[in-house]
Amino acid sequence: MENLARGAADGSLRGRTVVVTGGTRGVGAGIARSFAEAGAHVLTCARRPPEEPLDGVGFTPLDLRDPPAVRAFFDALPRVDVLVNNAGGTPYRLLAEADAERHARVIELNLLTPLTASLAAHEHLRRARGAVVMIGSVSGGRASPGSAAYGAAKAGLENLARSMAVEWAPEVRVNTLVVGMVRTELSHLHYGGPDGVDAVARTLPLGRLAAPSDVGAAAVFLASDAAAYISGASLLVHGGGERPLFLDAATADKPSHQED
């Protein structure tokens, strides 16, 4: 109890237990590392183990699409202070190139499994007066050609988080990180080789893709006492967003700025 009180006082997460779903690679691994560096006891769960163990991070094999297994996983834990619903993703797939059942599996992974995990962890979180951090996407707020089911699921996830924040208050805070493009070990599959990644990075106001640690730092903030009065919020982690294409396409002269 002394460690928990000290952790709350200095803004760290020392002594708290954090579960990161899908926290074995890419963004999830970055989130898990950030919580471990903040002093938390971190557990990850996914279908496959990480290729290399993460320092200070435990792992349990778990198919998050299996609700009874998810409930058993959380029931076996002594406590949970923070749940980060990170597991998700999708391949590039145009709507008409797959059947409805395949798109439904994308929605299940990106929307239903966070709900399943949150419900399974709720009693732990309520007792701990803890926090849920949903890992959303900019795809949930704009057209998402080639990943329409994913975008729809992420839009639903953000709305789910807002409703959950109201229903579970004041014991549990719930927020969403709306994440843009992140440079991971799989970036080349989405953007091409180094030249493609660099070209995409130049389209962002900050001039680079996010690192997994950027997302991790934001997740730690939302889970910490520094964000004690933040719930039902969506925090944009997207490097300033995307430049509107019409600005480059317009042929009108750009107005000059003159002093009065």
mmCIF file of C-alpha atoms in Angstrom:
data_model
loop_
_atom_site.group_PDB
_atom_site.id
_atom_site.type_symbol
_atom_site.label_atom_id
_atom_site.label_comp_id
_atom_site.label_asym_id
_atom_site.label_seq_id
_atom_site.Cartn_x
_atom_site.Cartn_y
_atom_site.Cartn_z
ATOM 1 C CA MET A 1 0.000 0.000 0.000
ATOM 2 C CA GLU A 2 2.890 2.355 0.733
ATOM 3 C CA ASN A 3 4.244 1.872 -2.795
ATOM 4 C CA LEU A 4 0.824 2.570 -4.303
ATOM 5 C CA ALA A 5 0.429 5.762 -2.312
ATOM 6 C CA ARG A 6 3.903 6.951 -3.258
ATOM 7 C CA GLY A 7 3.245 6.179 -6.928
ATOM 8 C CA ALA A 8 0.033 8.198 -6.868
ATOM 9 C CA ALA A 9 1.790 11.105 -5.205
ATOM 10 C CA ASP A 10 4.649 11.410 -7.691
ATOM 11 C CA GLY A 11 2.550 10.799 -10.814
ATOM 12 C CA SER A 12 4.255 7.508 -11.711
ATOM 13 C CA LEU A 13 2.539 4.145 -12.137
ATOM 14 C CA ARG A 14 4.737 2.343 -9.643
ATOM 15 C CA GLY A 15 2.946 -0.588 -8.033
ATOM 16 C CA ARG A 16 0.074 -0.645 -10.513
ATOM 17 C CA THR A 17 -0.844 -3.526 -12.806
ATOM 18 C CA VAL A 18 -1.359 -2.736 -16.487
ATOM 19 C CA VAL A 19 -2.721 -5.140 -19.107
ATOM 20 C CA VAL A 20 -1.925 -4.332 -22.750
ATOM 21 C CA THR A 21 -3.791 -6.468 -25.254
ATOM 22 C CA GLY A 22 -1.820 -7.338 -28.369
ATOM 23 C CA GLY A 23 1.263 -5.844 -26.744
ATOM 24 C CA THR A 24 3.891 -8.049 -28.370
ATOM 25 C CA ARG A 25 5.095 -5.969 -31.335
ATOM 26 C CA GLY A 26 4.753 -2.608 -33.042
ATOM 27 C CA VAL A 27 2.556 -0.073 -31.281
ATOM 28 C CA GLY A 28 1.532 -2.543 -28.581
ATOM 29 C CA ALA A 29 5.137 -3.319 -27.673
ATOM 30 C CA GLY A 30 5.886 0.409 -27.523
ATOM 31 C CA ILE A 31 2.960 0.912 -25.156
ATOM 32 C CA ALA A 32 4.032 -2.002 -22.950
ATOM 33 C CA ARG A 33 7.605 -0.681 -22.740
ATOM 34 C CA SER A 34 6.392 2.806 -21.822
ATOM 35 C CA PHE A 35 4.310 1.494 -18.929
ATOM 36 C CA ALA A 36 7.184 -0.674 -17.716
ATOM 37 C CA GLU A 37 9.478 2.359 -17.789
ATOM 38 C CA ALA A 38 6.873 4.235 -15.736
ATOM 39 C CA GLY A 39 7.232 1.615 -13.011
ATOM 40 C CA ALA A 40 4.111 -0.446 -13.668
ATOM 41 C CA HIS A 41 3.784 -4.220 -13.546
ATOM 42 C CA VAL A 42 2.900 -4.915 -17.190
ATOM 43 C CA LEU A 43 1.189 -7.957 -18.700
ATOM 44 C CA THR A 44 0.523 -8.482 -22.387
ATOM 45 C CA CYS A 45 -1.780 -11.003 -24.012
ATOM 46 C CA ALA A 46 -2.024 -12.106 -27.632
ATOM 47 C CA ARG A 47 -2.337 -15.260 -29.664
ATOM 48 C CA ARG A 48 1.405 -15.429 -30.326
ATOM 49 C CA PRO A 49 4.321 -14.563 -28.040
ATOM 50 C CA PRO A 50 6.726 -11.744 -28.897
ATOM 51 C CA GLU A 51 9.678 -12.720 -31.069
ATOM 52 C CA GLU A 52 11.907 -11.335 -28.328
ATOM 53 C CA PRO A 53 10.796 -10.967 -24.692
ATOM 54 C CA LEU A 54 10.191 -7.390 -23.583
ATOM 55 C CA ASP A 55 12.132 -6.334 -20.492
ATOM 56 C CA GLY A 56 9.879 -6.085 -17.471
ATOM 57 C CA VAL A 57 6.793 -7.281 -19.388
ATOM 58 C CA GLY A 58 4.968 -10.556 -18.824
ATOM 59 C CA PHE A 59 3.112 -12.479 -21.529
ATOM 60 C CA THR A 60 0.092 -14.794 -21.539
ATOM 61 C CA PRO A 61 -1.185 -16.495 -24.722
ATOM 62 C CA LEU A 62 -4.823 -15.529 -25.246
ATOM 63 C CA ASP A 63 -7.289 -15.365 -28.134
ATOM 64 C CA LEU A 64 -9.237 -12.206 -27.375
ATOM 65 C CA ARG A 65 -12.041 -13.406 -29.649
ATOM 66 C CA ASP A 66 -12.832 -16.153 -27.104
ATOM 67 C CA PRO A 67 -14.942 -14.464 -24.379
ATOM 68 C CA PRO A 68 -14.802 -17.357 -21.859
ATOM 69 C CA ALA A 69 -10.990 -17.457 -22.170
ATOM 70 C CA VAL A 70 -10.806 -13.679 -21.738
ATOM 71 C CA ARG A 71 -12.945 -13.833 -18.605
ATOM 72 C CA ALA A 72 -10.806 -16.635 -17.200
ATOM 73 C CA PHE A 73 -7.638 -14.633 -17.878
ATOM 74 C CA PHE A 74 -8.848 -11.577 -15.973
ATOM 75 C CA ASP A 75 -10.453 -13.609 -13.191
ATOM 76 C CA ALA A 76 -7.061 -15.204 -12.487
ATOM 77 C CA LEU A 77 -5.341 -11.842 -11.999
ATOM 78 C CA PRO A 78 -5.070 -10.448 -8.457
ATOM 79 C CA ARG A 79 -5.662 -6.876 -9.646
ATOM 80 C CA VAL A 80 -5.852 -4.679 -12.741
ATOM 81 C CA ASP A 81 -5.388 -0.910 -12.520
ATOM 82 C CA VAL A 82 -5.156 -0.093 -16.215
ATOM 83 C CA LEU A 83 -6.409 -1.834 -19.351
ATOM 84 C CA VAL A 84 -5.034 -0.760 -22.723
ATOM 85 C CA ASN A 85 -7.155 -2.160 -25.557
ATOM 86 C CA ASN A 86 -4.543 -2.198 -28.298
ATOM 87 C CA ALA A 87 -5.147 -5.494 -30.133
ATOM 88 C CA GLY A 88 -6.453 -4.938 -33.646
ATOM 89 C CA GLY A 89 -5.497 -4.305 -37.232
ATOM 90 C CA THR A 90 -6.543 -5.223 -40.745
ATOM 91 C CA PRO A 91 -5.099 -6.149 -44.130
ATOM 92 C CA TYR A 92 -5.715 -3.903 -47.128
ATOM 93 C CA ARG A 93 -8.948 -5.200 -48.635
ATOM 94 C CA LEU A 94 -11.464 -3.382 -50.813
ATOM 95 C CA LEU A 95 -15.055 -3.960 -49.761
ATOM 96 C CA ALA A 96 -16.161 -5.773 -52.917
ATOM 97 C CA GLU A 97 -13.127 -8.079 -52.852
ATOM 98 C CA ALA A 98 -14.258 -10.025 -49.770
ATOM 99 C CA ASP A 99 -17.478 -11.411 -48.362
ATOM 100 C CA ALA A 100 -19.343 -9.941 -45.413
ATOM 101 C CA GLU A 101 -18.108 -12.642 -43.069
ATOM 102 C CA ARG A 102 -14.481 -11.639 -43.616
ATOM 103 C CA HIS A 103 -15.230 -7.970 -42.985
ATOM 104 C CA ALA A 104 -17.188 -8.974 -39.884
ATOM 105 C CA ARG A 105 -14.065 -10.626 -38.464
ATOM 106 C CA VAL A 106 -12.225 -7.309 -38.784
ATOM 107 C CA ILE A 107 -15.012 -5.579 -36.869
ATOM 108 C CA GLU A 108 -14.966 -8.340 -34.251
ATOM 109 C CA LEU A 109 -11.229 -7.929 -33.639
ATOM 110 C CA ASN A 110 -11.234 -4.132 -33.542
ATOM 111 C CA LEU A 111 -14.515 -3.427 -31.739
ATOM 112 C CA LEU A 112 -15.931 -6.489 -30.013
ATOM 113 C CA THR A 113 -12.697 -7.730 -28.436
ATOM 114 C CA PRO A 114 -12.049 -4.383 -26.662
ATOM 115 C CA LEU A 115 -15.608 -4.588 -25.308
ATOM 116 C CA THR A 116 -15.045 -8.189 -24.211
ATOM 117 C CA ALA A 117 -11.786 -7.337 -22.428
ATOM 118 C CA SER A 118 -13.232 -4.225 -20.797
ATOM 119 C CA LEU A 119 -16.224 -6.117 -19.420
ATOM 120 C CA ALA A 120 -13.989 -8.913 -18.140
ATOM 121 C CA ALA A 121 -11.702 -6.398 -16.394
ATOM 122 C CA HIS A 122 -14.468 -4.127 -15.099
ATOM 123 C CA GLU A 123 -14.658 -5.390 -11.533
ATOM 124 C CA HIS A 124 -10.882 -5.150 -11.121
ATOM 125 C CA LEU A 125 -10.893 -1.645 -12.560
ATOM 126 C CA ARG A 126 -13.811 -0.550 -10.407
ATOM 127 C CA ARG A 127 -12.097 -1.680 -7.210
ATOM 128 C CA ALA A 128 -8.835 -0.012 -8.219
ATOM 129 C CA ARG A 129 -10.554 3.181 -9.475
ATOM 130 C CA GLY A 130 -8.587 2.494 -12.621
ATOM 131 C CA ALA A 131 -8.521 3.483 -16.258
ATOM 132 C CA VAL A 132 -9.179 2.093 -19.723
ATOM 133 C CA VAL A 133 -7.262 3.388 -22.728
ATOM 134 C CA MET A 134 -8.685 2.493 -26.136
ATOM 135 C CA ILE A 135 -6.266 2.582 -29.076
ATOM 136 C CA GLY A 136 -8.308 4.149 -31.835
ATOM 137 C CA SER A 137 -7.319 5.390 -35.278
ATOM 138 C CA VAL A 138 -7.673 8.404 -37.529
ATOM 139 C CA SER A 139 -9.348 5.910 -39.891
ATOM 140 C CA GLY A 140 -12.384 6.083 -37.616
ATOM 141 C CA GLY A 141 -12.926 9.755 -38.415
ATOM 142 C CA ARG A 142 -12.502 9.856 -42.174
ATOM 143 C CA ALA A 143 -13.048 7.699 -45.235
ATOM 144 C CA SER A 144 -10.896 4.584 -45.080
ATOM 145 C CA PRO A 145 -10.764 3.005 -48.562
ATOM 146 C CA GLY A 146 -9.185 -0.424 -48.481
ATOM 147 C CA SER A 147 -9.902 -0.752 -44.758
ATOM 148 C CA ALA A 148 -13.536 0.302 -44.489
ATOM 149 C CA ALA A 149 -14.518 -2.304 -41.910
ATOM 150 C CA TYR A 150 -11.527 -1.304 -39.790
ATOM 151 C CA GLY A 151 -12.452 2.377 -39.999
ATOM 152 C CA ALA A 152 -16.045 1.614 -39.052
ATOM 153 C CA ALA A 153 -14.884 -0.448 -36.083
ATOM 154 C CA LYS A 154 -12.553 2.306 -34.862
ATOM 155 C CA ALA A 155 -15.367 4.860 -35.140
ATOM 156 C CA GLY A 156 -17.503 2.546 -33.047
ATOM 157 C CA LEU A 157 -14.693 2.062 -30.548
ATOM 158 C CA GLU A 158 -14.426 5.795 -29.911
ATOM 159 C CA ASN A 159 -18.177 6.028 -29.324
ATOM 160 C CA LEU A 160 -18.072 2.957 -27.088
ATOM 161 C CA ALA A 161 -15.378 4.603 -24.979
ATOM 162 C CA ARG A 162 -17.471 7.750 -24.508
ATOM 163 C CA SER A 163 -20.495 5.740 -23.377
ATOM 164 C CA MET A 164 -18.370 3.541 -21.151
ATOM 165 C CA ALA A 165 -16.835 6.637 -19.551
ATOM 166 C CA VAL A 166 -20.312 7.815 -18.534
ATOM 167 C CA GLU A 167 -21.646 4.450 -17.371
ATOM 168 C CA TRP A 168 -18.550 3.525 -15.349
ATOM 169 C CA ALA A 169 -17.873 6.922 -13.779
ATOM 170 C CA PRO A 170 -16.701 7.898 -11.271
ATOM 171 C CA GLU A 171 -14.830 4.681 -10.480
ATOM 172 C CA VAL A 172 -13.298 4.059 -13.928
ATOM 173 C CA ARG A 173 -11.973 6.575 -16.418
ATOM 174 C CA VAL A 174 -12.134 5.685 -20.126
ATOM 175 C CA ASN A 175 -10.357 7.539 -22.939
ATOM 176 C CA THR A 176 -9.265 6.968 -26.530
ATOM 177 C CA LEU A 177 -5.989 7.621 -28.288
ATOM 178 C CA VAL A 178 -6.764 8.465 -31.915
ATOM 179 C CA VAL A 179 -3.553 7.293 -33.548
ATOM 180 C CA GLY A 180 -2.230 8.264 -36.956
ATOM 181 C CA MET A 181 0.576 6.649 -38.930
ATOM 182 C CA VAL A 182 3.227 4.874 -36.854
ATOM 183 C CA ARG A 183 6.643 3.663 -37.951
ATOM 184 C CA THR A 184 6.950 0.001 -36.944
ATOM 185 C CA GLU A 185 8.686 -3.115 -38.185
ATOM 186 C CA LEU A 186 5.728 -3.604 -40.579
ATOM 187 C CA SER A 187 5.651 -0.083 -42.055
ATOM 188 C CA HIS A 188 7.115 -1.281 -45.351
ATOM 189 C CA LEU A 189 4.017 -3.428 -45.937
ATOM 190 C CA HIS A 190 1.814 -0.317 -45.875
ATOM 191 C CA TYR A 191 4.041 2.368 -47.375
ATOM 192 C CA GLY A 192 6.805 0.562 -49.290
ATOM 193 C CA GLY A 193 10.515 0.652 -48.468
ATOM 194 C CA PRO A 194 12.423 3.470 -46.761
ATOM 195 C CA ASP A 195 11.718 5.881 -49.635
ATOM 196 C CA GLY A 196 7.982 5.233 -49.354
ATOM 197 C CA VAL A 197 8.010 5.683 -45.583
ATOM 198 C CA ASP A 198 9.947 8.947 -45.918
ATOM 199 C CA ALA A 199 7.588 10.206 -48.621
ATOM 200 C CA VAL A 200 4.558 9.496 -46.442
ATOM 201 C CA ALA A 201 6.263 11.157 -43.460
ATOM 202 C CA ARG A 202 6.712 14.353 -45.474
ATOM 203 C CA THR A 203 2.925 14.663 -45.810
ATOM 204 C CA LEU A 204 2.586 15.176 -42.048
ATOM 205 C CA PRO A 205 3.000 18.588 -40.434
ATOM 206 C CA LEU A 206 5.565 17.244 -37.946
ATOM 207 C CA GLY A 207 7.523 15.642 -40.787
ATOM 208 C CA ARG A 208 7.734 12.123 -39.424
ATOM 209 C CA LEU A 209 5.650 9.088 -38.574
ATOM 210 C CA ALA A 210 5.028 8.448 -34.899
ATOM 211 C CA ALA A 211 7.298 6.078 -33.033
ATOM 212 C CA PRO A 212 5.585 3.400 -30.897
ATOM 213 C CA SER A 213 7.022 5.189 -27.862
ATOM 214 C CA ASP A 214 5.078 8.341 -28.826
ATOM 215 C CA VAL A 215 1.847 6.380 -28.534
ATOM 216 C CA GLY A 216 3.107 4.733 -25.351
ATOM 217 C CA ALA A 217 3.856 8.069 -23.700
ATOM 218 C CA ALA A 218 0.350 9.312 -24.493
ATOM 219 C CA ALA A 219 -1.185 6.115 -23.095
ATOM 220 C CA VAL A 220 0.833 6.457 -19.889
ATOM 221 C CA PHE A 221 -0.381 10.037 -19.528
ATOM 222 C CA LEU A 222 -4.066 9.098 -19.902
ATOM 223 C CA ALA A 223 -3.664 6.257 -17.389
ATOM 224 C CA SER A 224 -1.790 8.347 -14.828
ATOM 225 C CA ASP A 225 -2.975 10.653 -12.075
ATOM 226 C CA ALA A 226 -1.875 13.576 -14.264
ATOM 227 C CA ALA A 227 -5.057 12.853 -16.260
ATOM 228 C CA ALA A 228 -7.266 12.300 -13.208
ATOM 229 C CA TYR A 229 -9.981 14.644 -14.514
ATOM 230 C CA ILE A 230 -9.901 13.413 -18.114
ATOM 231 C CA SER A 231 -12.538 10.845 -19.102
ATOM 232 C CA GLY A 232 -14.586 10.285 -22.226
ATOM 233 C CA ALA A 233 -11.959 12.174 -24.226
ATOM 234 C CA SER A 234 -10.241 11.458 -27.540
ATOM 235 C CA LEU A 235 -6.589 12.512 -27.751
ATOM 236 C CA LEU A 236 -5.221 12.937 -31.281
ATOM 237 C CA VAL A 237 -1.752 11.417 -31.720
ATOM 238 C CA HIS A 238 -1.280 12.026 -35.438
ATOM 239 C CA GLY A 239 1.567 14.472 -35.951
ATOM 240 C CA GLY A 240 -0.722 17.362 -36.820
ATOM 241 C CA GLY A 241 -3.011 15.463 -39.173
ATOM 242 C CA GLU A 242 -3.152 15.416 -42.935
ATOM 243 C CA ARG A 243 -2.746 18.445 -45.166
ATOM 244 C CA PRO A 244 -5.994 19.042 -47.126
ATOM 245 C CA LEU A 245 -5.407 17.981 -50.731
ATOM 246 C CA PHE A 246 -7.397 20.885 -52.151
ATOM 247 C CA LEU A 247 -4.717 23.307 -50.972
ATOM 248 C CA ASP A 248 -2.219 21.765 -53.380
ATOM 249 C CA ALA A 249 -4.763 21.334 -56.166
ATOM 250 C CA ALA A 250 -6.128 24.893 -56.097
ATOM 251 C CA THR A 251 -4.876 27.215 -58.833
ATOM 252 C CA ALA A 252 -5.916 30.500 -57.188
ATOM 253 C CA ASP A 253 -3.155 32.752 -55.947
ATOM 254 C CA LYS A 254 -2.525 32.321 -52.260
ATOM 255 C CA PRO A 255 -3.607 35.434 -50.330
ATOM 256 C CA SER A 256 -0.830 37.479 -48.834
ATOM 257 C CA HIS A 257 -0.834 38.492 -45.193
ATOM 258 C CA GLN A 258 -0.483 42.233 -44.652
ATOM 259 C CA GLU A 259 -0.131 44.204 -41.492
ATOM 260 C CA ASP A 260 -2.809 46.814 -40.790
#
